[in-house]
XYZ file of C-alpha atoms in Angstrom:
404
model
C 19.175 22.113 3.582
C 22.502 21.431 3.626
C 24.175 18.082 4.246
C 27.369 17.579 5.395
C 28.095 14.143 3.760
C 26.821 12.856 0.483
C 26.596 15.607 -2.491
C 25.430 18.827 -0.989
C 21.266 20.123 -1.562
C 19.348 22.644 -2.069
C 15.468 21.994 -0.913
C 12.348 23.569 -2.102
C 8.815 22.950 -2.146
C 6.133 23.664 -4.821
C 1.821 24.018 -3.469
C -0.019 22.793 -6.576
C -3.317 24.598 -6.327
C -6.763 21.594 -6.832
C -6.095 19.958 -10.981
C -8.726 20.577 -13.364
C -9.198 16.949 -13.881
C -8.038 13.252 -14.191
C -7.432 13.101 -17.413
C -3.681 14.015 -18.140
C -3.598 16.986 -20.851
C -5.440 19.206 -18.484
C -4.042 17.597 -15.987
C -0.414 18.677 -18.468
C -1.452 22.243 -19.447
C -2.520 23.672 -15.732
C 0.745 22.100 -14.158
C 3.569 22.205 -16.534
C 4.188 25.530 -16.863
C 4.565 26.040 -13.311
C 7.138 22.573 -13.531
C 9.504 23.967 -16.579
C 9.670 26.677 -14.123
C 10.083 25.299 -10.953
C 12.698 22.791 -12.348
C 15.056 25.937 -14.447
C 15.290 28.025 -11.319
C 16.610 25.708 -9.003
C 18.770 23.729 -12.271
C 20.313 27.539 -12.249
C 21.816 27.589 -8.557
C 22.463 24.441 -9.468
C 24.763 25.363 -11.319
C 26.401 22.647 -12.933
C 28.157 21.603 -9.676
C 27.957 18.273 -8.078
C 24.838 19.135 -5.933
C 21.079 18.161 -6.094
C 17.662 20.032 -5.771
C 15.080 18.080 -3.378
C 12.330 18.905 -4.619
C 8.852 18.566 -2.544
C 5.202 19.153 -4.497
C 2.157 18.937 -2.953
C -1.066 18.881 -4.865
C -4.307 19.871 -3.171
C -6.977 17.798 -3.341
C -10.375 18.581 -1.381
C -12.037 16.375 0.989
C -9.324 14.316 1.247
C -8.894 13.270 4.811
C -13.240 13.595 5.711
C -14.758 10.219 6.343
C -16.137 9.959 2.993
C -12.740 8.665 1.680
C -11.554 6.493 4.312
C -11.146 3.637 4.507
C -7.977 4.988 2.455
C -8.618 1.755 -1.135
C -11.757 3.916 -1.768
C -9.791 6.669 -2.506
C -6.844 4.435 -4.260
C -8.286 4.340 -7.807
C -8.887 8.064 -8.103
C -5.613 9.251 -6.588
C -3.237 6.766 -8.276
C -3.924 8.021 -11.305
C -2.834 11.494 -10.177
C 0.567 9.813 -8.800
C 0.631 9.283 -12.299
C -0.037 11.718 -14.147
C 2.824 13.660 -11.955
C 4.898 11.721 -12.147
C 5.145 11.498 -15.740
C 4.905 15.332 -16.200
C 8.246 15.066 -14.120
C 9.590 12.926 -16.773
C 8.099 15.122 -19.816
C 9.525 18.119 -18.092
C 12.749 16.272 -17.274
C 13.621 15.353 -20.765
C 12.354 18.196 -22.286
C 15.276 20.155 -20.732
C 18.006 17.898 -20.575
C 17.694 17.687 -16.710
C 19.631 15.105 -14.303
C 16.093 13.755 -12.496
C 18.078 11.491 -9.064
C 21.241 11.862 -9.197
C 24.244 14.782 -8.828
C 23.385 18.186 -10.529
C 20.026 17.059 -10.973
C 15.683 16.861 -9.267
C 14.995 14.446 -6.446
C 11.648 14.827 -7.018
C 8.971 13.888 -4.828
C 5.155 13.836 -4.217
C 2.763 14.143 -1.671
C -1.084 15.156 -2.037
C -2.419 17.519 0.799
C -6.694 18.330 2.063
C -7.087 21.785 0.993
C -10.053 23.704 0.647
C -10.399 21.397 3.469
C -13.689 19.595 4.926
C -15.639 21.125 8.090
C -14.299 20.443 11.169
C -16.606 17.540 12.863
C -15.928 15.347 8.991
C -11.826 16.243 9.000
C -9.289 13.983 10.122
C -5.416 14.800 10.987
C -3.065 12.289 9.964
C -0.309 11.309 11.591
C 1.742 10.881 8.671
C 1.881 11.761 4.669
C 1.522 10.599 2.275
C -1.607 12.626 3.587
C -1.813 15.773 4.925
C -3.696 18.410 5.888
C -1.553 22.283 5.222
C -1.303 22.358 8.375
C 0.945 19.284 9.748
C 3.187 20.855 5.958
C 3.608 23.870 6.771
C 4.959 23.109 10.709
C 6.901 20.122 9.887
C 10.863 19.789 10.587
C 11.402 20.682 6.617
C 13.991 23.716 5.821
C 12.736 24.560 2.095
C 15.061 26.957 0.901
C 12.198 28.579 -1.869
C 8.547 27.972 -1.328
C 7.029 28.552 -5.356
C 3.051 28.163 -6.238
C 1.469 29.646 -9.171
C 0.553 33.004 -8.947
C -3.049 32.658 -10.050
C -6.123 32.902 -7.980
C -6.188 29.703 -6.850
C -2.841 29.708 -6.700
C -2.351 32.269 -4.261
C -5.607 31.334 -2.097
C -3.298 27.860 -1.255
C -0.172 30.162 0.015
C -1.718 32.534 1.549
C -3.977 29.459 4.064
C -0.187 27.264 4.032
C 1.560 30.587 5.367
C -0.812 31.414 8.015
C 0.539 28.083 9.729
C 4.139 27.944 8.342
C 5.131 32.358 8.857
C 4.196 31.482 13.229
C 7.410 29.009 13.766
C 9.091 29.799 10.891
C 12.776 28.613 11.081
C 15.200 31.890 10.978
C 16.868 29.561 8.598
C 13.902 28.880 5.945
C 12.557 30.256 2.657
C 9.975 32.385 1.890
C 6.605 31.806 -0.394
C 7.873 32.307 -4.469
C 4.675 33.620 -6.902
C 5.114 32.119 -9.992
C 4.128 34.816 -12.831
C 2.464 34.188 -15.904
C 0.405 30.594 -14.982
C -2.281 29.906 -16.769
C -5.608 29.716 -14.525
C -8.526 27.102 -14.851
C -11.859 26.952 -13.016
C -12.155 24.763 -9.855
C -13.742 21.076 -10.980
C -17.006 19.646 -9.163
C -14.949 16.885 -8.267
C -11.879 15.024 -8.497
C -12.764 12.050 -5.928
C -14.487 9.637 -6.941
C -14.679 6.454 -4.075
C -15.455 3.319 -5.396
C -18.528 2.282 -5.284
C -18.454 -1.657 -3.569
C -17.782 -1.891 -0.036
C -14.007 -1.372 1.185
C -11.703 -2.695 3.539
C -8.624 -0.976 5.732
C -5.051 -1.948 5.350
C -3.006 -2.405 8.109
C -0.461 -4.302 6.347
C 1.020 -3.365 2.836
C 3.362 -5.064 0.551
C 5.489 -4.061 -2.725
C 8.312 -5.935 -4.350
C 11.208 -5.066 -6.807
C 14.458 -4.121 -7.493
C 14.511 -0.839 -6.830
C 18.695 -0.455 -8.824
C 19.201 3.265 -9.171
C 16.567 4.451 -8.082
C 13.957 6.429 -10.358
C 10.732 8.114 -10.711
C 9.055 4.599 -11.829
C 10.279 3.511 -8.070
C 8.574 6.147 -6.525
C 4.858 6.475 -8.290
C 5.340 2.294 -7.002
C 6.295 3.046 -3.870
C 4.295 6.139 -3.121
C 0.710 4.390 -4.074
C 1.872 1.821 -1.013
C 1.794 4.335 0.691
C -1.641 5.750 -0.412
C -2.568 2.715 -0.074
C -2.062 2.398 3.663
C -4.799 3.292 6.271
C -3.886 6.127 8.183
C -2.832 5.943 12.183
C -5.465 7.733 13.803
C -5.698 8.300 17.466
C -7.543 5.803 19.248
C -7.383 3.565 17.024
C -8.940 -0.282 17.270
C -5.908 -1.907 15.496
C -3.030 1.283 15.663
C 0.060 -0.879 13.871
C 0.567 -0.107 10.674
C 2.828 -2.079 8.466
C 4.774 -1.504 4.676
C 6.826 -3.905 4.099
C 8.892 -3.793 1.239
C 10.631 -6.930 -0.410
C 13.848 -5.554 -2.043
C 15.297 -8.893 -4.337
C 18.875 -9.659 -2.738
C 22.039 -9.626 -4.426
C 22.172 -13.487 -5.090
C 18.592 -13.458 -7.501
C 20.259 -10.471 -9.855
C 23.982 -12.541 -10.715
C 21.868 -13.343 -14.595
C 20.565 -9.458 -15.298
C 22.313 -7.409 -18.105
C 25.514 -5.350 -17.179
C 25.747 -6.916 -13.315
C 28.514 -5.929 -12.099
C 26.963 -2.493 -12.155
C 23.442 -2.841 -10.223
C 24.000 -1.665 -6.434
C 24.446 -3.184 -3.841
C 21.315 -4.558 -1.657
C 22.181 -2.118 1.379
C 22.757 0.544 -1.682
C 18.824 -0.149 -2.870
C 17.641 -0.085 0.721
C 18.259 2.977 1.441
C 17.295 4.434 -1.914
C 13.500 3.045 -0.498
C 14.171 4.259 2.684
C 15.051 7.766 2.035
C 12.494 7.806 0.189
C 9.270 6.783 1.619
C 11.195 8.998 4.923
C 10.407 11.807 2.414
C 7.316 11.035 1.680
C 5.168 9.587 5.026
C 7.057 11.671 7.531
C 6.737 15.418 8.563
C 7.213 15.331 11.380
C 7.731 18.455 14.713
C 10.954 19.776 14.608
C 11.303 18.464 18.186
C 10.495 15.050 16.933
C 13.928 12.275 17.517
C 15.580 10.023 14.847
C 13.149 7.219 12.929
C 14.324 4.201 15.187
C 16.443 1.710 13.346
C 16.486 -2.201 13.431
C 18.889 -4.704 11.168
C 18.122 -8.247 11.978
C 19.643 -12.132 10.561
C 17.737 -14.637 11.190
C 17.752 -17.792 9.582
C 14.627 -18.947 7.069
C 13.148 -17.459 3.593
C 12.513 -13.896 4.366
C 14.898 -13.258 7.994
C 17.729 -10.514 6.742
C 15.568 -7.112 6.933
C 15.616 -3.846 8.438
C 13.126 -2.103 10.664
C 12.385 1.662 11.067
C 9.855 3.105 12.942
C 8.368 6.261 11.639
C 6.058 7.224 14.078
C 4.093 5.470 16.640
C 1.976 3.702 15.579
C 3.733 2.951 11.418
C 6.757 0.944 11.372
C 8.485 0.029 8.019
C 10.105 -3.201 7.168
C 12.923 -4.163 4.374
C 13.397 -7.193 3.988
C 16.000 -9.218 1.459
C 13.709 -11.782 0.008
C 15.171 -15.270 -2.513
C 12.149 -16.121 -4.579
C 9.672 -14.132 -6.625
C 7.126 -14.036 -3.570
C 9.103 -12.694 -0.685
C 7.242 -12.246 3.038
C 3.329 -12.328 0.858
C 3.583 -16.302 1.838
C 4.940 -15.930 4.877
C 3.600 -13.181 6.516
C -0.125 -13.995 6.707
C -0.652 -11.142 8.279
C 0.103 -8.420 5.311
C -3.549 -7.397 3.598
C -3.112 -5.779 0.110
C -0.142 -5.903 -2.486
C 0.774 -2.950 -4.387
C 1.234 -4.460 -8.216
C 2.187 -2.514 -11.725
C 0.647 -3.080 -14.641
C 3.295 -4.961 -15.736
C 3.188 -6.924 -12.756
C -0.353 -8.489 -12.326
C 0.209 -12.127 -13.089
C 2.638 -11.999 -10.159
C -0.548 -11.015 -7.730
C -2.096 -13.840 -9.269
C 0.322 -16.264 -8.147
C 1.291 -14.819 -4.609
C -2.900 -15.825 -4.173
C -2.414 -19.128 -5.106
C 0.362 -19.864 -2.842
C -2.160 -18.076 -0.065
C -4.800 -20.081 -1.044
C -2.977 -23.508 -0.851
C -1.558 -22.328 2.917
C -5.353 -21.523 3.558
C -4.981 -18.287 4.209
C -6.773 -14.855 3.189
C -6.358 -13.516 -0.355
C -4.494 -10.435 -0.987
C -6.073 -7.460 -2.123
C -4.246 -6.643 -4.711
C -3.967 -2.704 -6.276
C -2.600 -1.397 -9.419
C -0.998 1.024 -10.687
C -0.583 2.805 -13.849
C 2.174 2.006 -16.455
C 4.346 5.114 -16.299
C 4.859 6.721 -19.481
C 4.952 10.022 -22.267
C 4.637 9.277 -26.069
C 7.793 10.864 -27.477
C 9.651 13.204 -25.136
C 13.202 14.617 -27.580
C 16.089 14.556 -25.430
C 19.216 15.934 -26.764
C 20.954 12.833 -25.048
C 19.651 10.576 -27.927
C 18.617 8.398 -25.065
C 14.430 7.827 -25.262
C 12.564 8.603 -22.211
C 12.015 4.760 -21.373
C 15.537 4.676 -21.672
C 15.837 7.336 -18.230
C 13.725 5.495 -16.378
C 14.705 1.422 -16.671
C 17.523 0.120 -14.564
C 19.343 -1.959 -16.539
C 19.335 1.016 -19.391
C 20.865 2.959 -16.443
C 23.293 0.389 -15.841
C 24.774 0.639 -19.321
C 25.275 3.990 -19.944
C 26.811 3.492 -16.378
C 29.026 0.480 -18.367
C 29.343 3.048 -21.245
C 30.833 5.775 -18.771
C 33.044 3.938 -17.015
C 34.180 2.330 -20.759
C 34.517 5.375 -22.568
C 37.512 6.614 -18.906
């Protein structure tokens, strides 16, 4: 809904039934019509004004909250493929329709998963935070969407009916209603979408990721959402009640030699973008919940400058200003997992080498797919790759400033 500070926002939710397969071609055939239609509707609503359209995309996959999907590390490989697929498709659709992402006049899309159809009550675990939710938690959250869309095929209608059974009971008078998207493809329900890892997996209660996070884009969203997926959800009566998601955000001093450094965002601005996105995919609190508690800490020594955000009981975000390639992974022994992209897998090995020198346990390293689109034409002459490159975004900022 509208915000009093910054560009005015509109908000929408897109409910998507389970995909036909993990393969991108089939994934694209199923979901591209819905995404294209919703993107076009939101942009017409924006009508070129200095606004941002928030779009929560909820992909339903059965069994995500079942005991067979615990610990979360068992299903991470399958889920990260779906996450990479949808962010890749978001990038393709935005490029084909010349729609800005994560900027005024464009769309801020965030992806979560819902367990639907759900498993039996005896086998079902109710989470306390995203990015994996049950349908009731999503419907009863404090989010106020102006529109809720779903594909008008049989699977989409089934999902929407189940969602509305919770949503309509506690609907805010300012909230929007559900809208069916016509002329959407249908596909047979797959036998299985999640293939748990065969080898034994340990739960992870303290997960880390690092990056510059300059001029926030969908590549950053993929990395951060995957990190949230690797973190074990908070459950009642858990013997290890605290979960910590640590994000190392490169300090300004390390970025002086970056290309177009004068157009780099400040550390505070980059932290704000990062934390706002993580809260958007993890905090689905009820309307009566108070705002998260924020604590800023500045201590001497490495990694002593950080921000703590209490998302909810048992879950904390920590944004650390890093001044070297390793960040808190070699100063905080309690971190037990690290998320990297294929391009930065060597960094994970280097971290574990440093931890070994200290006699610490190695981190489990989770790798995500590379976000790429293939050949996607854009009307402004820029390649899709340049749209998700912080360096190219800064270059365009410089060219705009020079032209003025």
